[in-house]
């Protein structure tokens, strides 16, 4: 009886077929998320950030520090009397992702980044008729417009939390704010940095393990010049007409930044 060679032939084909399907010169491995930043509030303190903007107009020194470590979280306190250097608004924010005393991450054109963190929004931090931003991406430097913003905004009288691409006011996602207050909510934010229509944004909110928002916008402008830098904290207008401005605070913890690497 002649030996059966068919299984041997099939095995050889199975081993070589994946290589035959990959074009010459292309990478076979899929891009992966690489952790680039994971600060510890207790160990790193405010050194986790590139800059700290705490009452830069020195409007309320008795209330400071307005940005500090509170247990395993970062706390941002905002008082009704606090003023920014523009006195029609208030601002206590941190920027960037510092990795050492002399280095920080730079989000560049063509790159894709993801930040994840947990936030606690008390009922005293209310949505307003004008802007109340709790996360932004911007080009570093004074006088530059936001690129994307997470905001607490009143829509038809209802308190909402939303994420927008600033250029064109493109709404990525929006949901009711009040069910997310007074509890820890998980955030995932992803940005592909692209000029014109080459950018994209994904925004995810989870509460109690349940996904509340998972929204994506593609074909949007997510670049101005130089680089993109994230900001967190409370930045709000004093022109609110709903009576929603209170002494309040915001908590952030478990902050991480990942870069998509080929």
PDB file of C-alpha atoms in Angstrom:
ATOM      1  CA  UNK A   1       0.000   0.000   0.000  1.00  0.00           C
ATOM      2  CA  UNK A   2       1.317   3.466  -0.937  1.00  0.00           C
ATOM      3  CA  UNK A   3       1.949   5.827   2.023  1.00  0.00           C
ATOM      4  CA  UNK A   4      -0.680   8.507   2.696  1.00  0.00           C
ATOM      5  CA  UNK A   5       0.964  11.910   2.075  1.00  0.00           C
ATOM      6  CA  UNK A   6      -2.133  14.135   2.058  1.00  0.00           C
ATOM      7  CA  UNK A   7      -2.028  15.057   5.805  1.00  0.00           C
ATOM      8  CA  UNK A   8       1.644  16.011   5.503  1.00  0.00           C
ATOM      9  CA  UNK A   9       0.945  18.229   2.496  1.00  0.00           C
ATOM     10  CA  UNK A  10      -2.008  19.919   4.247  1.00  0.00           C
ATOM     11  CA  UNK A  11       0.093  20.536   7.341  1.00  0.00           C
ATOM     12  CA  UNK A  12       2.819  22.193   5.281  1.00  0.00           C
ATOM     13  CA  UNK A  13       0.277  24.385   3.515  1.00  0.00           C
ATOM     14  CA  UNK A  14      -1.285  25.381   6.824  1.00  0.00           C
ATOM     15  CA  UNK A  15       2.092  26.466   8.145  1.00  0.00           C
ATOM     16  CA  UNK A  16       3.036  28.489   5.072  1.00  0.00           C
ATOM     17  CA  UNK A  17      -0.366  29.978   4.150  1.00  0.00           C
ATOM     18  CA  UNK A  18      -0.304  32.872   6.687  1.00  0.00           C
ATOM     19  CA  UNK A  19       3.051  33.998   5.345  1.00  0.00           C
ATOM     20  CA  UNK A  20       1.745  33.798   1.779  1.00  0.00           C
ATOM     21  CA  UNK A  21      -1.202  36.049   2.688  1.00  0.00           C
ATOM     22  CA  UNK A  22       0.987  38.823   4.182  1.00  0.00           C
ATOM     23  CA  UNK A  23       2.328  41.206   1.504  1.00  0.00           C
ATOM     24  CA  UNK A  24       6.096  41.372   1.247  1.00  0.00           C
ATOM     25  CA  UNK A  25       7.582  44.078   3.443  1.00  0.00           C
ATOM     26  CA  UNK A  26       4.474  44.522   5.632  1.00  0.00           C
ATOM     27  CA  UNK A  27       4.303  43.939   9.367  1.00  0.00           C
ATOM     28  CA  UNK A  28       2.312  40.919  10.472  1.00  0.00           C
ATOM     29  CA  UNK A  29       1.635  42.162  14.003  1.00  0.00           C
ATOM     30  CA  UNK A  30      -1.427  44.333  14.640  1.00  0.00           C
ATOM     31  CA  UNK A  31      -0.921  47.697  16.346  1.00  0.00           C
ATOM     32  CA  UNK A  32      -1.120  47.491  20.131  1.00  0.00           C
ATOM     33  CA  UNK A  33      -1.816  49.952  22.938  1.00  0.00           C
ATOM     34  CA  UNK A  34       1.336  50.734  24.912  1.00  0.00           C
ATOM     35  CA  UNK A  35       1.025  52.199  28.408  1.00  0.00           C
ATOM     36  CA  UNK A  36       3.028  55.452  28.530  1.00  0.00           C
ATOM     37  CA  UNK A  37       1.772  57.196  31.695  1.00  0.00           C
ATOM     38  CA  UNK A  38       0.295  55.889  34.943  1.00  0.00           C
ATOM     39  CA  UNK A  39       0.880  58.323  37.824  1.00  0.00           C
ATOM     40  CA  UNK A  40       0.364  57.585  41.499  1.00  0.00           C
ATOM     41  CA  UNK A  41      -1.167  60.534  43.377  1.00  0.00           C
ATOM     42  CA  UNK A  42       0.545  59.447  46.605  1.00  0.00           C
ATOM     43  CA  UNK A  43       3.993  58.952  45.055  1.00  0.00           C
ATOM     44  CA  UNK A  44       4.015  61.502  42.231  1.00  0.00           C
ATOM     45  CA  UNK A  45       1.682  64.207  43.511  1.00  0.00           C
ATOM     46  CA  UNK A  46       1.175  67.081  41.088  1.00  0.00           C
ATOM     47  CA  UNK A  47       4.505  66.203  39.444  1.00  0.00           C
ATOM     48  CA  UNK A  48       2.382  63.833  37.330  1.00  0.00           C
ATOM     49  CA  UNK A  49       1.415  66.783  35.134  1.00  0.00           C
ATOM     50  CA  UNK A  50       3.286  69.005  32.712  1.00  0.00           C
ATOM     51  CA  UNK A  51       1.804  72.188  34.227  1.00  0.00           C
ATOM     52  CA  UNK A  52      -0.552  73.090  37.085  1.00  0.00           C
ATOM     53  CA  UNK A  53      -2.883  76.089  36.681  1.00  0.00           C
ATOM     54  CA  UNK A  54      -4.052  76.738  40.251  1.00  0.00           C
ATOM     55  CA  UNK A  55      -5.613  80.192  40.716  1.00  0.00           C
ATOM     56  CA  UNK A  56      -3.181  81.772  38.283  1.00  0.00           C
ATOM     57  CA  UNK A  57      -4.749  85.207  38.960  1.00  0.00           C
ATOM     58  CA  UNK A  58      -4.186  84.788  42.717  1.00  0.00           C
ATOM     59  CA  UNK A  59      -7.858  85.627  43.269  1.00  0.00           C
ATOM     60  CA  UNK A  60      -8.468  83.443  46.328  1.00  0.00           C
ATOM     61  CA  UNK A  61      -5.241  82.434  48.108  1.00  0.00           C
ATOM     62  CA  UNK A  62      -7.159  81.642  51.293  1.00  0.00           C
ATOM     63  CA  UNK A  63      -8.945  78.842  49.442  1.00  0.00           C
ATOM     64  CA  UNK A  64      -5.805  77.231  48.106  1.00  0.00           C
ATOM     65  CA  UNK A  65      -4.370  74.982  47.142  1.00  0.00           C
ATOM     66  CA  UNK A  66      -7.282  74.433  44.796  1.00  0.00           C
ATOM     67  CA  UNK A  67      -5.599  71.420  43.159  1.00  0.00           C
ATOM     68  CA  UNK A  68      -4.199  68.741  45.441  1.00  0.00           C
ATOM     69  CA  UNK A  69      -3.908  65.054  46.235  1.00  0.00           C
ATOM     70  CA  UNK A  70      -6.787  63.578  48.227  1.00  0.00           C
ATOM     71  CA  UNK A  71      -6.092  59.948  49.114  1.00  0.00           C
ATOM     72  CA  UNK A  72      -5.735  58.018  45.857  1.00  0.00           C
ATOM     73  CA  UNK A  73      -7.257  60.824  43.763  1.00  0.00           C
ATOM     74  CA  UNK A  74      -6.571  64.313  42.480  1.00  0.00           C
ATOM     75  CA  UNK A  75      -8.997  66.928  43.799  1.00  0.00           C
ATOM     76  CA  UNK A  76      -9.960  70.203  42.118  1.00  0.00           C
ATOM     77  CA  UNK A  77     -11.783  72.671  44.385  1.00  0.00           C
ATOM     78  CA  UNK A  78     -13.735  75.557  42.874  1.00  0.00           C
ATOM     79  CA  UNK A  79     -15.268  78.379  44.910  1.00  0.00           C
ATOM     80  CA  UNK A  80     -17.761  80.920  43.648  1.00  0.00           C
ATOM     81  CA  UNK A  81     -15.293  83.715  44.440  1.00  0.00           C
ATOM     82  CA  UNK A  82     -12.448  82.216  42.375  1.00  0.00           C
ATOM     83  CA  UNK A  83     -11.467  84.099  39.215  1.00  0.00           C
ATOM     84  CA  UNK A  84      -9.196  83.364  36.277  1.00  0.00           C
ATOM     85  CA  UNK A  85      -6.941  86.005  34.720  1.00  0.00           C
ATOM     86  CA  UNK A  86      -9.996  86.690  32.533  1.00  0.00           C
ATOM     87  CA  UNK A  87     -12.451  87.696  35.245  1.00  0.00           C
ATOM     88  CA  UNK A  88     -15.564  86.433  33.441  1.00  0.00           C
ATOM     89  CA  UNK A  89     -14.508  82.823  34.094  1.00  0.00           C
ATOM     90  CA  UNK A  90     -12.907  80.413  36.545  1.00  0.00           C
ATOM     91  CA  UNK A  91     -10.099  77.924  35.933  1.00  0.00           C
ATOM     92  CA  UNK A  92      -8.216  75.354  38.003  1.00  0.00           C
ATOM     93  CA  UNK A  93      -6.660  72.800  35.623  1.00  0.00           C
ATOM     94  CA  UNK A  94      -3.687  70.512  35.104  1.00  0.00           C
ATOM     95  CA  UNK A  95      -2.147  69.776  31.723  1.00  0.00           C
ATOM     96  CA  UNK A  96      -0.164  67.037  30.048  1.00  0.00           C
ATOM     97  CA  UNK A  97       1.448  63.769  31.075  1.00  0.00           C
ATOM     98  CA  UNK A  98       4.778  64.171  32.866  1.00  0.00           C
ATOM     99  CA  UNK A  99       6.966  61.057  32.904  1.00  0.00           C
ATOM    100  CA  UNK A 100       9.979  62.483  34.772  1.00  0.00           C
ATOM    101  CA  UNK A 101      11.250  65.772  36.181  1.00  0.00           C
ATOM    102  CA  UNK A 102      12.570  66.689  32.743  1.00  0.00           C
ATOM    103  CA  UNK A 103      10.282  64.880  30.308  1.00  0.00           C
ATOM    104  CA  UNK A 104       6.621  64.635  29.324  1.00  0.00           C
ATOM    105  CA  UNK A 105       4.617  62.946  26.597  1.00  0.00           C
ATOM    106  CA  UNK A 106       4.119  64.810  23.333  1.00  0.00           C
ATOM    107  CA  UNK A 107       1.016  63.933  21.312  1.00  0.00           C
ATOM    108  CA  UNK A 108       1.962  64.544  17.683  1.00  0.00           C
ATOM    109  CA  UNK A 109       0.254  64.723  14.291  1.00  0.00           C
ATOM    110  CA  UNK A 110      -0.555  61.247  12.970  1.00  0.00           C
ATOM    111  CA  UNK A 111      -0.439  59.562  16.368  1.00  0.00           C
ATOM    112  CA  UNK A 112      -3.313  57.897  18.233  1.00  0.00           C
ATOM    113  CA  UNK A 113      -3.660  58.226  22.005  1.00  0.00           C
ATOM    114  CA  UNK A 114      -6.030  56.885  24.636  1.00  0.00           C
ATOM    115  CA  UNK A 115      -6.533  58.146  28.174  1.00  0.00           C
ATOM    116  CA  UNK A 116      -8.535  56.304  30.808  1.00  0.00           C
ATOM    117  CA  UNK A 117      -9.497  57.493  34.272  1.00  0.00           C
ATOM    118  CA  UNK A 118     -12.267  57.510  36.850  1.00  0.00           C
ATOM    119  CA  UNK A 119     -14.061  60.717  37.813  1.00  0.00           C
ATOM    120  CA  UNK A 120     -16.390  61.717  40.626  1.00  0.00           C
ATOM    121  CA  UNK A 121     -18.771  64.585  39.876  1.00  0.00           C
ATOM    122  CA  UNK A 122     -20.717  65.717  42.949  1.00  0.00           C
ATOM    123  CA  UNK A 123     -24.221  67.133  42.625  1.00  0.00           C
ATOM    124  CA  UNK A 124     -22.768  70.557  43.467  1.00  0.00           C
ATOM    125  CA  UNK A 125     -20.837  70.546  40.162  1.00  0.00           C
ATOM    126  CA  UNK A 126     -23.756  71.361  37.916  1.00  0.00           C
ATOM    127  CA  UNK A 127     -24.275  71.825  34.201  1.00  0.00           C
ATOM    128  CA  UNK A 128     -24.540  75.444  33.074  1.00  0.00           C
ATOM    129  CA  UNK A 129     -26.036  77.428  30.213  1.00  0.00           C
ATOM    130  CA  UNK A 130     -22.571  78.584  29.186  1.00  0.00           C
ATOM    131  CA  UNK A 131     -19.368  76.544  29.209  1.00  0.00           C
ATOM    132  CA  UNK A 132     -18.271  74.283  32.047  1.00  0.00           C
ATOM    133  CA  UNK A 133     -15.408  72.105  30.787  1.00  0.00           C
ATOM    134  CA  UNK A 134     -13.927  69.273  32.847  1.00  0.00           C
ATOM    135  CA  UNK A 135     -11.554  67.884  30.214  1.00  0.00           C
ATOM    136  CA  UNK A 136     -10.021  69.460  27.112  1.00  0.00           C
ATOM    137  CA  UNK A 137      -7.402  68.830  24.473  1.00  0.00           C
ATOM    138  CA  UNK A 138      -5.534  71.893  23.248  1.00  0.00           C
ATOM    139  CA  UNK A 139      -2.449  73.084  21.458  1.00  0.00           C
ATOM    140  CA  UNK A 140      -0.053  74.351  24.159  1.00  0.00           C
ATOM    141  CA  UNK A 141       0.268  78.111  24.411  1.00  0.00           C
ATOM    142  CA  UNK A 142      -1.831  81.068  25.432  1.00  0.00           C
ATOM    143  CA  UNK A 143      -4.853  82.065  23.397  1.00  0.00           C
ATOM    144  CA  UNK A 144      -5.331  78.798  21.507  1.00  0.00           C
ATOM    145  CA  UNK A 145      -8.798  77.356  21.011  1.00  0.00           C
ATOM    146  CA  UNK A 146      -9.732  73.937  22.380  1.00  0.00           C
ATOM    147  CA  UNK A 147      -9.565  70.957  20.048  1.00  0.00           C
ATOM    148  CA  UNK A 148     -12.021  68.742  21.954  1.00  0.00           C
ATOM    149  CA  UNK A 149     -13.979  69.352  25.159  1.00  0.00           C
ATOM    150  CA  UNK A 150     -15.921  67.347  27.735  1.00  0.00           C
ATOM    151  CA  UNK A 151     -18.537  69.720  29.134  1.00  0.00           C
ATOM    152  CA  UNK A 152     -21.410  69.927  31.603  1.00  0.00           C
ATOM    153  CA  UNK A 153     -24.095  71.733  29.615  1.00  0.00           C
ATOM    154  CA  UNK A 154     -27.775  72.521  30.069  1.00  0.00           C
ATOM    155  CA  UNK A 155     -29.770  71.449  27.021  1.00  0.00           C
ATOM    156  CA  UNK A 156     -33.449  72.459  27.037  1.00  0.00           C
ATOM    157  CA  UNK A 157     -33.123  72.964  30.790  1.00  0.00           C
ATOM    158  CA  UNK A 158     -31.749  69.454  31.395  1.00  0.00           C
ATOM    159  CA  UNK A 159     -28.317  68.795  32.883  1.00  0.00           C
ATOM    160  CA  UNK A 160     -26.130  66.824  30.469  1.00  0.00           C
ATOM    161  CA  UNK A 161     -22.527  65.764  30.035  1.00  0.00           C
ATOM    162  CA  UNK A 162     -21.206  65.854  26.490  1.00  0.00           C
ATOM    163  CA  UNK A 163     -18.084  65.584  24.383  1.00  0.00           C
ATOM    164  CA  UNK A 164     -17.528  67.747  21.298  1.00  0.00           C
ATOM    165  CA  UNK A 165     -14.939  68.442  18.646  1.00  0.00           C
ATOM    166  CA  UNK A 166     -14.569  72.192  19.013  1.00  0.00           C
ATOM    167  CA  UNK A 167     -14.058  73.003  15.325  1.00  0.00           C
ATOM    168  CA  UNK A 168     -17.561  73.078  13.885  1.00  0.00           C
ATOM    169  CA  UNK A 169     -19.127  72.158  17.229  1.00  0.00           C
ATOM    170  CA  UNK A 170     -19.300  68.480  16.240  1.00  0.00           C
ATOM    171  CA  UNK A 171     -21.133  66.527  18.950  1.00  0.00           C
ATOM    172  CA  UNK A 172     -19.476  63.177  19.658  1.00  0.00           C
ATOM    173  CA  UNK A 173     -21.839  62.051  22.424  1.00  0.00           C
ATOM    174  CA  UNK A 174     -24.159  63.321  25.159  1.00  0.00           C
ATOM    175  CA  UNK A 175     -26.090  61.812  28.078  1.00  0.00           C
ATOM    176  CA  UNK A 176     -27.925  62.893  31.227  1.00  0.00           C
ATOM    177  CA  UNK A 177     -25.601  64.142  33.950  1.00  0.00           C
ATOM    178  CA  UNK A 178     -27.609  63.593  37.133  1.00  0.00           C
ATOM    179  CA  UNK A 179     -27.546  59.737  37.079  1.00  0.00           C
ATOM    180  CA  UNK A 180     -23.722  59.974  36.928  1.00  0.00           C
ATOM    181  CA  UNK A 181     -23.266  62.325  39.869  1.00  0.00           C
ATOM    182  CA  UNK A 182     -22.132  61.343  43.382  1.00  0.00           C
ATOM    183  CA  UNK A 183     -20.491  58.144  42.152  1.00  0.00           C
ATOM    184  CA  UNK A 184     -17.321  57.047  40.390  1.00  0.00           C
ATOM    185  CA  UNK A 185     -17.672  56.926  36.602  1.00  0.00           C
ATOM    186  CA  UNK A 186     -15.082  55.403  34.256  1.00  0.00           C
ATOM    187  CA  UNK A 187     -13.930  57.383  31.221  1.00  0.00           C
ATOM    188  CA  UNK A 188     -12.144  56.258  28.078  1.00  0.00           C
ATOM    189  CA  UNK A 189     -11.109  58.903  25.580  1.00  0.00           C
ATOM    190  CA  UNK A 190      -9.347  58.159  22.302  1.00  0.00           C
ATOM    191  CA  UNK A 191      -8.035  60.611  19.717  1.00  0.00           C
ATOM    192  CA  UNK A 192      -6.371  60.152  16.370  1.00  0.00           C
ATOM    193  CA  UNK A 193      -4.533  63.384  15.728  1.00  0.00           C
ATOM    194  CA  UNK A 194      -5.301  64.447  12.184  1.00  0.00           C
ATOM    195  CA  UNK A 195      -5.527  67.718  10.294  1.00  0.00           C
ATOM    196  CA  UNK A 196      -8.575  68.659   8.249  1.00  0.00           C
ATOM    197  CA  UNK A 197     -10.725  65.535   8.139  1.00  0.00           C
ATOM    198  CA  UNK A 198      -7.988  63.065   9.075  1.00  0.00           C
ATOM    199  CA  UNK A 199      -8.818  62.948  12.779  1.00  0.00           C
ATOM    200  CA  UNK A 200     -11.161  60.840  14.863  1.00  0.00           C
ATOM    201  CA  UNK A 201     -12.452  60.800  18.444  1.00  0.00           C
ATOM    202  CA  UNK A 202     -14.016  58.097  20.615  1.00  0.00           C
ATOM    203  CA  UNK A 203     -15.634  58.856  23.987  1.00  0.00           C
ATOM    204  CA  UNK A 204     -16.826  56.176  26.429  1.00  0.00           C
ATOM    205  CA  UNK A 205     -18.545  56.536  29.813  1.00  0.00           C
ATOM    206  CA  UNK A 206     -19.225  53.579  32.105  1.00  0.00           C
ATOM    207  CA  UNK A 207     -21.116  53.585  35.396  1.00  0.00           C
ATOM    208  CA  UNK A 208     -21.303  50.548  37.656  1.00  0.00           C
ATOM    209  CA  UNK A 209     -19.811  48.400  34.894  1.00  0.00           C
ATOM    210  CA  UNK A 210     -22.523  49.450  32.436  1.00  0.00           C
ATOM    211  CA  UNK A 211     -21.667  51.379  29.279  1.00  0.00           C
ATOM    212  CA  UNK A 212     -23.636  54.626  29.239  1.00  0.00           C
ATOM    213  CA  UNK A 213     -22.006  56.212  26.165  1.00  0.00           C
ATOM    214  CA  UNK A 214     -19.751  54.730  23.487  1.00  0.00           C
ATOM    215  CA  UNK A 215     -19.610  57.237  20.650  1.00  0.00           C
ATOM    216  CA  UNK A 216     -17.161  57.824  17.799  1.00  0.00           C
ATOM    217  CA  UNK A 217     -16.724  60.593  15.235  1.00  0.00           C
ATOM    218  CA  UNK A 218     -14.419  60.240  12.255  1.00  0.00           C
ATOM    219  CA  UNK A 219     -13.443  62.721   9.562  1.00  0.00           C
ATOM    220  CA  UNK A 220     -12.911  65.552  12.065  1.00  0.00           C
ATOM    221  CA  UNK A 221     -10.143  68.089  12.663  1.00  0.00           C
ATOM    222  CA  UNK A 222      -8.123  67.230  15.801  1.00  0.00           C
ATOM    223  CA  UNK A 223      -4.970  69.266  15.160  1.00  0.00           C
ATOM    224  CA  UNK A 224      -4.087  72.965  15.181  1.00  0.00           C
ATOM    225  CA  UNK A 225      -0.276  73.141  15.257  1.00  0.00           C
ATOM    226  CA  UNK A 226       2.772  71.850  17.143  1.00  0.00           C
ATOM    227  CA  UNK A 227       1.142  69.148  19.309  1.00  0.00           C
ATOM    228  CA  UNK A 228      -1.951  68.192  21.298  1.00  0.00           C
ATOM    229  CA  UNK A 229      -2.051  68.272  25.103  1.00  0.00           C
ATOM    230  CA  UNK A 230      -4.810  67.006  27.436  1.00  0.00           C
ATOM    231  CA  UNK A 231      -6.172  69.121  30.314  1.00  0.00           C
ATOM    232  CA  UNK A 232      -8.314  68.186  33.305  1.00  0.00           C
ATOM    233  CA  UNK A 233     -10.030  70.225  35.993  1.00  0.00           C
ATOM    234  CA  UNK A 234     -12.827  72.783  36.232  1.00  0.00           C
ATOM    235  CA  UNK A 235     -12.984  75.618  33.698  1.00  0.00           C
ATOM    236  CA  UNK A 236     -16.291  77.453  33.659  1.00  0.00           C
ATOM    237  CA  UNK A 237     -17.926  80.701  32.617  1.00  0.00           C
ATOM    238  CA  UNK A 238     -19.507  83.029  35.164  1.00  0.00           C
ATOM    239  CA  UNK A 239     -22.218  84.018  32.652  1.00  0.00           C
ATOM    240  CA  UNK A 240     -24.485  81.088  33.553  1.00  0.00           C
ATOM    241  CA  UNK A 241     -28.158  82.075  33.633  1.00  0.00           C
ATOM    242  CA  UNK A 242     -29.507  78.981  35.412  1.00  0.00           C
ATOM    243  CA  UNK A 243     -28.228  79.741  38.927  1.00  0.00           C
ATOM    244  CA  UNK A 244     -26.076  76.605  38.860  1.00  0.00           C
ATOM    245  CA  UNK A 245     -22.749  77.983  40.102  1.00  0.00           C
ATOM    246  CA  UNK A 246     -21.837  76.546  43.502  1.00  0.00           C
ATOM    247  CA  UNK A 247     -18.760  75.952  45.630  1.00  0.00           C
ATOM    248  CA  UNK A 248     -17.807  72.520  44.327  1.00  0.00           C
ATOM    249  CA  UNK A 249     -15.065  70.059  43.431  1.00  0.00           C
ATOM    250  CA  UNK A 250     -14.036  67.305  40.995  1.00  0.00           C
ATOM    251  CA  UNK A 251     -12.124  64.079  41.745  1.00  0.00           C
ATOM    252  CA  UNK A 252      -9.987  62.090  39.285  1.00  0.00           C
ATOM    253  CA  UNK A 253      -8.117  58.823  39.855  1.00  0.00           C
ATOM    254  CA  UNK A 254      -6.619  55.798  38.042  1.00  0.00           C
ATOM    255  CA  UNK A 255      -5.290  58.093  35.301  1.00  0.00           C
ATOM    256  CA  UNK A 256      -3.476  56.373  32.432  1.00  0.00           C
ATOM    257  CA  UNK A 257      -2.316  57.250  28.906  1.00  0.00           C
ATOM    258  CA  UNK A 258      -1.679  54.754  26.112  1.00  0.00           C
ATOM    259  CA  UNK A 259      -0.205  55.225  22.658  1.00  0.00           C
ATOM    260  CA  UNK A 260      -1.151  53.040  19.694  1.00  0.00           C
ATOM    261  CA  UNK A 261       2.083  51.489  18.431  1.00  0.00           C
ATOM    262  CA  UNK A 262       2.675  49.457  15.281  1.00  0.00           C
TER     263      UNK A 262
END
